[in-house]
XYZ file of C-alpha atoms in Angstrom:
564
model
C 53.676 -170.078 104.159
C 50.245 -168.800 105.711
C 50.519 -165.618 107.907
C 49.466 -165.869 111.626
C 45.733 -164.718 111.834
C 47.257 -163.184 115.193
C 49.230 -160.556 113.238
C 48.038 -157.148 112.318
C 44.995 -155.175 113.849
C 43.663 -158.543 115.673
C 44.825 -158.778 119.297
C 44.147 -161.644 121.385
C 42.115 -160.131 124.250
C 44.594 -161.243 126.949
C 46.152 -157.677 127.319
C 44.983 -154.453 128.031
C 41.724 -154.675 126.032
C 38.635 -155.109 127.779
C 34.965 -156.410 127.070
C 33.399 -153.510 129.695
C 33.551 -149.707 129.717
C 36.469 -148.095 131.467
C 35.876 -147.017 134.570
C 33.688 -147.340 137.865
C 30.271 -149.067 136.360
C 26.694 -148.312 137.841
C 25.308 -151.092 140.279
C 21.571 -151.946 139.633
C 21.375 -152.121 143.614
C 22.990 -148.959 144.257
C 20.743 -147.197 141.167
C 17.404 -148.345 142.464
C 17.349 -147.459 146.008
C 19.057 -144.356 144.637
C 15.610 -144.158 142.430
C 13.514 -144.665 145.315
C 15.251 -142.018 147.917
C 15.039 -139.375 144.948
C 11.037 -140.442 144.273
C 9.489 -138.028 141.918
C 11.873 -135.456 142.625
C 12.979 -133.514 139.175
C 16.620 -134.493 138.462
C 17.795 -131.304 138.473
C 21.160 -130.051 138.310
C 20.821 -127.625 141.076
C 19.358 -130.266 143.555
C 22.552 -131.937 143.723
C 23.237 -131.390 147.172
C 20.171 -132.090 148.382
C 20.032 -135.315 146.541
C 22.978 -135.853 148.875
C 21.520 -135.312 151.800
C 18.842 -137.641 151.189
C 21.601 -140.512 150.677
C 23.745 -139.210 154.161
C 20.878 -139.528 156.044
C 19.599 -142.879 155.262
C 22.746 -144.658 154.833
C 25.319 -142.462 157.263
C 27.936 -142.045 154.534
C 28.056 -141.631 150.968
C 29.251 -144.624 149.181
C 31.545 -144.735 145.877
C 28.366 -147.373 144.588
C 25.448 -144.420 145.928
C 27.413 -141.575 144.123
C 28.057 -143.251 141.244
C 24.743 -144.248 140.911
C 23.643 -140.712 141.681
C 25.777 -139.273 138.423
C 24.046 -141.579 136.070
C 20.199 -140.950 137.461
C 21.574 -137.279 137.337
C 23.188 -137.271 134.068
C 26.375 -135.526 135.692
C 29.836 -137.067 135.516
C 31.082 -138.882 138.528
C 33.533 -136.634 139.093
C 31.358 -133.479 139.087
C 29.042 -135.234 141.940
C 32.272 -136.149 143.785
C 34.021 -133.290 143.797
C 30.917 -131.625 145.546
C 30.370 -134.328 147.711
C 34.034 -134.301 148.839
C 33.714 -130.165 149.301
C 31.760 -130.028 152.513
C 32.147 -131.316 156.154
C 28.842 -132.968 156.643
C 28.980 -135.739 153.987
C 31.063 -138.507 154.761
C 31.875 -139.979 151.593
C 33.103 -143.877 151.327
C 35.690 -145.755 148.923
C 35.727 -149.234 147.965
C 36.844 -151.261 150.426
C 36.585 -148.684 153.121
C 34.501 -149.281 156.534
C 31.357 -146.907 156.522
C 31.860 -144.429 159.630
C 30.348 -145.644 163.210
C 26.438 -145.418 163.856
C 26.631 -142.347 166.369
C 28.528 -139.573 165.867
C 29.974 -137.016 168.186
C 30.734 -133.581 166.637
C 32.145 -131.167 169.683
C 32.593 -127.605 168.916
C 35.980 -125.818 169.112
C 35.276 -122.929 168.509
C 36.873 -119.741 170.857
C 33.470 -119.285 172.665
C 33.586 -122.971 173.409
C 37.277 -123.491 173.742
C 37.277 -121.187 176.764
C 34.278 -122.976 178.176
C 36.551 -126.427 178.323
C 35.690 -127.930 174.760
C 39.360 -129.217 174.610
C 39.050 -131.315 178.316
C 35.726 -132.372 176.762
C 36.725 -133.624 173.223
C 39.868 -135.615 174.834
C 37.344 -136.891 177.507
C 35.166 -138.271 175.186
C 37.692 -139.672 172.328
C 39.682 -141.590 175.444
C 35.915 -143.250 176.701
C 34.534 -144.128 172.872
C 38.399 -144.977 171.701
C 38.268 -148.446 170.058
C 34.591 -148.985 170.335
C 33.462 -148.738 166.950
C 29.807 -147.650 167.866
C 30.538 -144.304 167.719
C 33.452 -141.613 166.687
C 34.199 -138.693 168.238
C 35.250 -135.324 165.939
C 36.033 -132.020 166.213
C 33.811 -129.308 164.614
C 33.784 -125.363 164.222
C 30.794 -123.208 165.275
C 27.350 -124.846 165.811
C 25.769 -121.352 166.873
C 25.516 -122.205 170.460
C 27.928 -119.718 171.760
C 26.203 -118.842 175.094
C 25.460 -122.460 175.902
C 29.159 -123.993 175.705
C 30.561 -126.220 175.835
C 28.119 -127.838 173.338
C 28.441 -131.163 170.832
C 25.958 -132.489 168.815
C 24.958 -135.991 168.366
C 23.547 -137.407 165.993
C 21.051 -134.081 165.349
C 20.653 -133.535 168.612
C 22.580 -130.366 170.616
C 23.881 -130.690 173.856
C 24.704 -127.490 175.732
C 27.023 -127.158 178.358
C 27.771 -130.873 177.481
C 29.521 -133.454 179.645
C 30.522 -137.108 179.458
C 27.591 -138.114 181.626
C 25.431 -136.223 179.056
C 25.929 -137.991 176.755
C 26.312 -140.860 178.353
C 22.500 -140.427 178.962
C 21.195 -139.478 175.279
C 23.212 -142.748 173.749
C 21.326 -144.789 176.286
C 18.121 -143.243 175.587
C 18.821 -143.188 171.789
C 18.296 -139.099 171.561
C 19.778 -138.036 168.619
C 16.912 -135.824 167.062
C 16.285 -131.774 167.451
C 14.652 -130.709 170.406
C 11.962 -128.142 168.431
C 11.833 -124.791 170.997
C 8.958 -123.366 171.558
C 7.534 -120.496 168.927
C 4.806 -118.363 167.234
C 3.526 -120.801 164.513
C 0.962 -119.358 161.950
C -2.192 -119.277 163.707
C -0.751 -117.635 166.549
C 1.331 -114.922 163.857
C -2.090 -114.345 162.186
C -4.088 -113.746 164.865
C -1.780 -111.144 166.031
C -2.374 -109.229 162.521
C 0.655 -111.249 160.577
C 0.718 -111.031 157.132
C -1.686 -108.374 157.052
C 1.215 -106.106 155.726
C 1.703 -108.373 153.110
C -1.401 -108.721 152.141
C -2.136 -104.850 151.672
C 1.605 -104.285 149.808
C 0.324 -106.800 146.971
C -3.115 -105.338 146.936
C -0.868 -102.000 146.135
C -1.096 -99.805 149.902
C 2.596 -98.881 148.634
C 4.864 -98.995 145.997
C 8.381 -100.881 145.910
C 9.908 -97.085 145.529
C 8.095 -95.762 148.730
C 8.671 -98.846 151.189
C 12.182 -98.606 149.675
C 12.501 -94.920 151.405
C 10.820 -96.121 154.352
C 13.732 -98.858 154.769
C 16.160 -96.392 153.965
C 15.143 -93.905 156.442
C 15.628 -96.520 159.226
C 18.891 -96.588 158.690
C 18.907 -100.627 158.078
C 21.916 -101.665 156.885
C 23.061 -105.860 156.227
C 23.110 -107.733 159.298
C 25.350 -110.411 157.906
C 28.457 -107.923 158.355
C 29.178 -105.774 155.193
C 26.776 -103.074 156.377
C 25.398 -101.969 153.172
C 22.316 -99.896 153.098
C 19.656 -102.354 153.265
C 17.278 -100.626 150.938
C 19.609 -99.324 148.308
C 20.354 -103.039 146.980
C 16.603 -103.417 146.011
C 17.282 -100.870 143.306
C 20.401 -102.149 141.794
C 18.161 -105.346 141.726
C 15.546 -103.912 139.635
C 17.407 -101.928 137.187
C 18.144 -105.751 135.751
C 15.638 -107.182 133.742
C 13.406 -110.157 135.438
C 13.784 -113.227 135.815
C 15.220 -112.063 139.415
C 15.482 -114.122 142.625
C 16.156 -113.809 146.200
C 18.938 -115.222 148.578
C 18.286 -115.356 151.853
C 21.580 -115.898 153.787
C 21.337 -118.441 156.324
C 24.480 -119.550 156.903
C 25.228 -117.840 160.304
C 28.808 -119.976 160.192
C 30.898 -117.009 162.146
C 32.098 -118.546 165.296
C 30.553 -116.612 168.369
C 27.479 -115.203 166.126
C 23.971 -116.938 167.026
C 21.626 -113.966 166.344
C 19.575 -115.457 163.405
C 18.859 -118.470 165.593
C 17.310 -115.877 167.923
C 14.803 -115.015 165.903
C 14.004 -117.834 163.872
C 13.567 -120.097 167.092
C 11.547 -117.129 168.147
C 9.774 -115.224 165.735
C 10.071 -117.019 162.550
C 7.257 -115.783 160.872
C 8.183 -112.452 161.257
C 11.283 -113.088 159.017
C 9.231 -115.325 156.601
C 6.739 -112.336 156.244
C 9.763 -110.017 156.096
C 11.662 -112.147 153.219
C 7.445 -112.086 151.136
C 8.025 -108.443 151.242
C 11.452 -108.178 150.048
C 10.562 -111.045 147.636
C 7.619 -108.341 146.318
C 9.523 -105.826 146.099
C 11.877 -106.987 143.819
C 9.195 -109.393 142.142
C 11.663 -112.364 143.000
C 10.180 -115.333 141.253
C 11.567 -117.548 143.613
C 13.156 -116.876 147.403
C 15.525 -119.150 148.058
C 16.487 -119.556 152.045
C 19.886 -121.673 152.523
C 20.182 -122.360 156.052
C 23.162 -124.057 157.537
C 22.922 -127.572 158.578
C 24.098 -126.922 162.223
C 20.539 -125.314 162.756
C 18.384 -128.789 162.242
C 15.212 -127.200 164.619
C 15.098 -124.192 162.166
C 14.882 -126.368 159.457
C 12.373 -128.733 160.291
C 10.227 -125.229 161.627
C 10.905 -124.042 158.344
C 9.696 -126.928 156.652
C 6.417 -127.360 158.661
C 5.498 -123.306 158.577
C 6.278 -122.868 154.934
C 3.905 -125.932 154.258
C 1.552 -124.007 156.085
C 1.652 -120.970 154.226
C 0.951 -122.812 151.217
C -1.934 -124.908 152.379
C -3.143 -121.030 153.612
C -2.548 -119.789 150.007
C -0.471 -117.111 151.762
C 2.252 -118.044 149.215
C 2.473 -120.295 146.138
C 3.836 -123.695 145.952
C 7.315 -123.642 145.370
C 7.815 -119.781 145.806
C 9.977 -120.335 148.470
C 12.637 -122.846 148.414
C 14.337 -123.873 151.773
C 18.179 -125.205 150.784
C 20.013 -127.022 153.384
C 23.968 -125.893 153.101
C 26.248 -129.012 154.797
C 29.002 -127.677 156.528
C 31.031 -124.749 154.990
C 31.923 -121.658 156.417
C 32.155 -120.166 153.725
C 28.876 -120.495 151.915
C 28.760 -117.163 154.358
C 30.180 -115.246 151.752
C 27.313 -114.185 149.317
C 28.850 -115.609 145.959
C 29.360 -119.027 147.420
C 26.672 -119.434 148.762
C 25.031 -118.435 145.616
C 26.844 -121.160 144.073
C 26.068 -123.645 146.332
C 22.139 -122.705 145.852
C 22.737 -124.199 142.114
C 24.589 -127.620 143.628
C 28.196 -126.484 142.892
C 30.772 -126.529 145.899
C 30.837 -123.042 147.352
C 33.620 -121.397 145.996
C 33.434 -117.547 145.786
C 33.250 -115.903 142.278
C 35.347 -112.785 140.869
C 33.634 -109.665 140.939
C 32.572 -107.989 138.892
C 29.779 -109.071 137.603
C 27.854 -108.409 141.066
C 25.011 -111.140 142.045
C 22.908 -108.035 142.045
C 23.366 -108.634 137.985
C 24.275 -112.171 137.987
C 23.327 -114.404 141.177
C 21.266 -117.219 141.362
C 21.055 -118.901 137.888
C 23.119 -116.180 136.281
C 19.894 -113.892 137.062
C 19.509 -110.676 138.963
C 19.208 -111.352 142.587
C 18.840 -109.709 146.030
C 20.815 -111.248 149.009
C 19.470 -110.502 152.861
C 20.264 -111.854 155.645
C 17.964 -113.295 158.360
C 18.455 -110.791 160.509
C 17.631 -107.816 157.841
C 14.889 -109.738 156.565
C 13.025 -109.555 160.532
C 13.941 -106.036 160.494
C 12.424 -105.643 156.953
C 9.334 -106.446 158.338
C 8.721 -104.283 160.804
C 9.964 -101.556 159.568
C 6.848 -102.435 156.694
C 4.431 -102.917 159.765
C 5.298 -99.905 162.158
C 7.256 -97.361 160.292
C 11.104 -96.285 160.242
C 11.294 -95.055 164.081
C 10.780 -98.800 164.939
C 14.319 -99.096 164.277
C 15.283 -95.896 163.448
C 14.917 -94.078 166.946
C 17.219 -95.795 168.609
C 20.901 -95.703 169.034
C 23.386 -94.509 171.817
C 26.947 -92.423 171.158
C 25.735 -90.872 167.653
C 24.686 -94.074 166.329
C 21.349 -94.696 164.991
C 19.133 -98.213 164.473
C 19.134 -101.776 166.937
C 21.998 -104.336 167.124
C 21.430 -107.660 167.812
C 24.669 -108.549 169.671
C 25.780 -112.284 170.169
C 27.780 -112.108 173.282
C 29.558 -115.371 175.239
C 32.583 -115.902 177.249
C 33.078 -114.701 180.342
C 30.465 -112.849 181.035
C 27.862 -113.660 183.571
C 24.742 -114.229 181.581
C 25.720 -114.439 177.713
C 22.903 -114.537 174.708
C 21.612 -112.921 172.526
C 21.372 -108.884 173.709
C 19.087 -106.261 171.293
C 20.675 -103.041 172.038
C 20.830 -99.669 171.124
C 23.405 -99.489 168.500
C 26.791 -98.086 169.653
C 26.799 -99.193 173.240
C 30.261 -100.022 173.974
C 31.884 -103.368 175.104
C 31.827 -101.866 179.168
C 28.394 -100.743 178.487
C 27.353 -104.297 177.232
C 29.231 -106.367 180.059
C 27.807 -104.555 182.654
C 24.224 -103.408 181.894
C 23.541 -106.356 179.589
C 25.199 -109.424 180.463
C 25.315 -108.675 184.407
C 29.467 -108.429 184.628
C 32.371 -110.340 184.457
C 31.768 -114.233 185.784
C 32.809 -114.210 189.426
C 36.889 -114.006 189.783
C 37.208 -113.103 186.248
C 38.748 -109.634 185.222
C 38.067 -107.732 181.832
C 40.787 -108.180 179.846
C 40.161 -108.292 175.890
C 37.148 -108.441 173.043
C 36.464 -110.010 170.172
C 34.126 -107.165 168.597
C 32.637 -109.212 165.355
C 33.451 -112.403 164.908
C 36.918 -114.008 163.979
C 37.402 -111.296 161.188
C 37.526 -108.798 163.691
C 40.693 -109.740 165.804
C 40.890 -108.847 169.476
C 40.922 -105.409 170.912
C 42.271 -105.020 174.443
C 40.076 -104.024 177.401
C 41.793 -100.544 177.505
C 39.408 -99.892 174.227
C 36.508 -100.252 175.884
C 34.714 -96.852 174.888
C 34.348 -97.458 171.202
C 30.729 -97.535 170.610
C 30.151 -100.979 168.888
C 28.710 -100.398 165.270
C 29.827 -100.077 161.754
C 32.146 -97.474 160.455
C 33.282 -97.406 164.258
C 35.693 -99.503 164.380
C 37.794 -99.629 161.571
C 40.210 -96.702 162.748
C 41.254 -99.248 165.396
C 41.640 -101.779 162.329
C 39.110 -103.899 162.890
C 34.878 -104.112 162.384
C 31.410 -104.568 164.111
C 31.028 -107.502 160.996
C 27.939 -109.463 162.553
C 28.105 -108.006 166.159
C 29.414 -111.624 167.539
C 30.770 -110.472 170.880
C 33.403 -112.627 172.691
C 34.737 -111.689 176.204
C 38.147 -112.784 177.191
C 39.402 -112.638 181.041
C 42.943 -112.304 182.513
C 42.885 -116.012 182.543
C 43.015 -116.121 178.666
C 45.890 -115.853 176.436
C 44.867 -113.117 173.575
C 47.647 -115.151 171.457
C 45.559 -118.547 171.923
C 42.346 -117.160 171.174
C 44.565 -116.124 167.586
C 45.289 -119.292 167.251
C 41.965 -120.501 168.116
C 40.476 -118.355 164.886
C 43.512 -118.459 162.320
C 42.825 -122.949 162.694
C 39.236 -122.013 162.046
C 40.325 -119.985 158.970
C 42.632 -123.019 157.702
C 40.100 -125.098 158.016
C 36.885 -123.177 156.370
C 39.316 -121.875 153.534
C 37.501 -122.661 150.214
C 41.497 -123.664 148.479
C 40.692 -121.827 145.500
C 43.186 -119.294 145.839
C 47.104 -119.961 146.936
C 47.130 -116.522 149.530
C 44.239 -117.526 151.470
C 44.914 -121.742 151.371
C 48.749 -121.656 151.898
C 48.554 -118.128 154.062
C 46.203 -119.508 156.410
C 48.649 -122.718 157.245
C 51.611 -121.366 157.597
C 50.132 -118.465 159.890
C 48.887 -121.526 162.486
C 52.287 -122.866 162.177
C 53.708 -119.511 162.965
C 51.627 -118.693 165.274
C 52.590 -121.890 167.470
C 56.058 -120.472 167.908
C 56.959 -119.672 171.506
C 58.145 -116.526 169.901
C 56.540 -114.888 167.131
C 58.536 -113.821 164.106
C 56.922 -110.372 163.605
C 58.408 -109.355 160.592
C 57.706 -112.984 158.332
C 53.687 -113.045 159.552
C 53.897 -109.189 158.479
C 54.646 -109.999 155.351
C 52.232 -112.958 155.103
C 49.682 -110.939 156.645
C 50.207 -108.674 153.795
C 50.314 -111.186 150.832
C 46.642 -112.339 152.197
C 44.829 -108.928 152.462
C 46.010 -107.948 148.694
C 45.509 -111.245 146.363
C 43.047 -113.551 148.457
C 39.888 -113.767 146.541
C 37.102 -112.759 148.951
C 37.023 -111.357 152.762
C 37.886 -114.840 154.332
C 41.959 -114.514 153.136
C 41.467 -111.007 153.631
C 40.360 -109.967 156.522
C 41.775 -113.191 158.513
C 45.261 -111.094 159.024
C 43.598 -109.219 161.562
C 43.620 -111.686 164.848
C 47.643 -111.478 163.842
C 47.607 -107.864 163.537
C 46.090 -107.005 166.772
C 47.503 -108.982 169.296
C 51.142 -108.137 167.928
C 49.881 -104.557 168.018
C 47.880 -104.371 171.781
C 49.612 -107.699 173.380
C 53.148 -107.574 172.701
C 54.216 -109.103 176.086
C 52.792 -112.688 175.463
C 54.246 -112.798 171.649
């Protein structure tokens, strides 16, 4: 008898097996408008993010056909461009067969600053009027750097401050959802005033790296982003290391209650760009590299337009400095992940050692400044030391720029003598308490720092200050609390922010920061369990975000016993 021709290695194609690649398959569609958003840009693996901003903000969401369309022009897998997609807060990404998100939407800050200012009332407000309608969504979001001005939302990219209903009532009628650009010094105006004149006589060789290097050191700069290193020491342990070598300029001002480095760059923002040239010589960075935080859409677009400007000048070369866009995540803050979101990647912190003064950008030597330190950089270069150097108050020496809101009569921004204390700043700064509100507690730097009780109010504000108390002057963002606040729900407040910016690469910091909010929302606190988590963060979380978020916990079981 003849055998079956179905038997053996032939199968009859009604099973598993398949005439297509496994897998989800590139649409032509999807590939050619992906082609024409990307233009001429070079594919590279390091523009990754950017490439997906490009598709967010022409389509409002990144679809599964628009990413997997972006891997193939990109040469990445799928699940490399996901995975990075999926990492930050600003990309909305899409599934087959899901709905893409509403046309408008609504992001309302709830952060502390905000919080106290009626963000809550305002986010319920607004989700009960839009509920159902489809046209637009309503979401919570963490800092937007508009401390002083809150309650404030943004919509579309478009800020809001001290936002109501009827507010935005008004900009959805009117269709405003772009950046309102402030008012500031552009190029002509900078040059005419004898900008980049320093800059200028540095590169024709006025000075050597080694002697402006004393000069910064003498001023007794040190990083305005919160660690407080000696500003001019890094530039050595930059140049030991053989070139290439880059700089990071660290624009990702994501600690709720700071705003400083909007200050300046809505301001001045020349100054910094002339101060971030110098640094740049210095070190001879071949490339500067300024990541900016999406919540600050005016600086970016003044970015964009001044740098063009220096180039059409031939003030810099094409290129030298690249402006990257972070998309929400906190902590791109730290130095490491934000390094590694410059190169694309999702912004998880790396081990140290090696230090990104070795191995940063591109696994080449690099120098990281912030804003802040940059401005200060400069004119230090221009007038000397004493410009910064001859100030101070209570032993302290050098400027603070302190971000101060709550309740306080007139918050901002408030340059100051460095070590003026939190009584000192209220009242000669900020004009006192707001009217029937009574001094009761301080946030001295930002979430990090925890709350200190109004009975410390002599401390002079600055680093190496502080830390006998257990806490730190981090980036000098100020927030006032009244004796119609709850120090245990302004905790709260910042331990939510912490489980929600945590990177989830390590188990102390991920799992430590949820079960602290759920903890924490005990009419009774168990002292003795968030001691021991407390404890379990600070040793084995990877970077300061897991360990130093302990300390809102810390203090108010320590100074506010009575409402725990």
């Amino acid at each position: 008898m003849l055998e079956s021709p179905r038997r053996g290695i032939w199968k009859s194609g009604k099973g598993k097996g398949g005439i297509r690649p496994k897998g989800r398959q590139v649409s032509d569609s999807a590939l050619s408008e992906i082609r024409k958003l990307l233009g001429d840009r070079p594919r590279r693996r390091d523009l990754l993010i950017e490439f997906l901003h490009l598709v967010q903000d022409e389509y409002r969401c990144l679809s599964a056909a628009h990413l997997t369309a972006l891997a193939e022009e990109m040469k990445l897998s799928q699940a490399e461009v996901y995975e990075v997609a999926t990492f930050y807060a600003h990309f909305d990404v899409v599934k087959e067969g899901e709905e893409a998100p509403p046309r408008i939407t609504i992001r309302v800050c709830d952060s502390l600053s905000c919080e106290l200012a009626g963000a809550q009332e305002l986010l319920r407000d607004l989700a009960r009027e839009h509920e159902g309608g489809g046209a637009v969504r309503v979401v919570r979001a963490p800092c937007m750097g508009r401390c002083d001005t809150g309650p404030t939302l943004e919509i579309g990219h478009n800020h809001i401050d001290h936002a109501t209903p009827v507010k935005v009532r008004a900009a959805i009628r009117a269709g405003d959802f772009h950046p309102r650009i402030p008012d500031y010094e552009d190029l002509p105006s900078y040059v005419a005033g004898g900008g980049y004149n320093e800059l200028k006589a540095l590169r024709a060789g006025s000075r050597t790296p080694d002697e402006l290097q004393e000069d910064v050191l003498e001023s007794g700069l040190r990083g305005m982003g919160g660690a407080g290193f000696p500003s001019g020491r890094k530039w050595s342990f930059v140049r030991m290391n053989a070139g290439p070598r880059y700089l990071a300029v660290n624009g990702d001002e994501g600690e709720p209650g700071t705003f400083k480095d909007r200050y300046f760059l809505e301001r001045e923002p020349h100054v910094f760009l002339e101060g971030t040239l110098i640094a740049g010589w210095a070190i001879e960075a071949e490339t500067c590299f300024i990541y900016m935080r999406d919540e600050y859409p005016a600086i970016l677009e003044i970015l964009g337009t001044e740098i063009g400007k220096l180039e059409q000048a031939g003030i810099v070369e094409p290129g030298h400095i690249e402006v990257r866009r972070g998309a929400g995540a906190y902590i791109c803050g730290e130095e490491s992940a934000m390094i590694e979101s410059i190169e694309g990647k999702r912004g998880l912190p790396r081990h140290r050692p090696p230090f990104v003064a070795s191995v940063g950008v591109f696994d080449r030597p690099t120098l990281v400044h912030n804003v802040e330190t940059l401005y200060w950089i400069c004119k230090i270069a221009r007038d000397g030391p004493d410009v910064f150097g001859a100030h101070g108050t209570n032993g302290r020496k050098g400027l603070r720029s302190y971000s101060v809101s709550g309740r306080v009569r007139d918050p901002g921004v408030k340059i100051a003598p460095a070590g003026v204390t939190i009584r000192e700043l209220i009242e000669d700064y900020c004009g006192g308490m707001q009217d029937g509100h009574e001094f009761k507690a301080y946030q001295p730097g930002g979430p990090s720092a925890g709350i200190l009780p109004a009975a410390l109010d002599d401390i002079p504000l600055d680093f190496d200050t502080l830390q006998p108390h257990g806490t730190f002057i981090g980036s000098a963002a100020v927030v006032v609390l009244s004796h119609m606040d709850r120090a245990r729900d302004a905790a709260l407040n910042l331990l939510r922010f912490f489980q929600d910016e945590s990177c989830g690469q390590c188990t102390p910091c991920r799992v430590g920061c949820e079960k602290a909010v759920k903890l924490m929302q005990s009419d009774k606190w168990d002292q003795e369990l968030l001691e021991d988590l407390c404890q379990v963060m600070e040793d084995a979380s990877i970077c300061g975000l897991g360990q130093a978020a302990p300390n809102p916990i810390r203090l108010v079981s320590k100074h506010f016993p009575e409402e725990i």
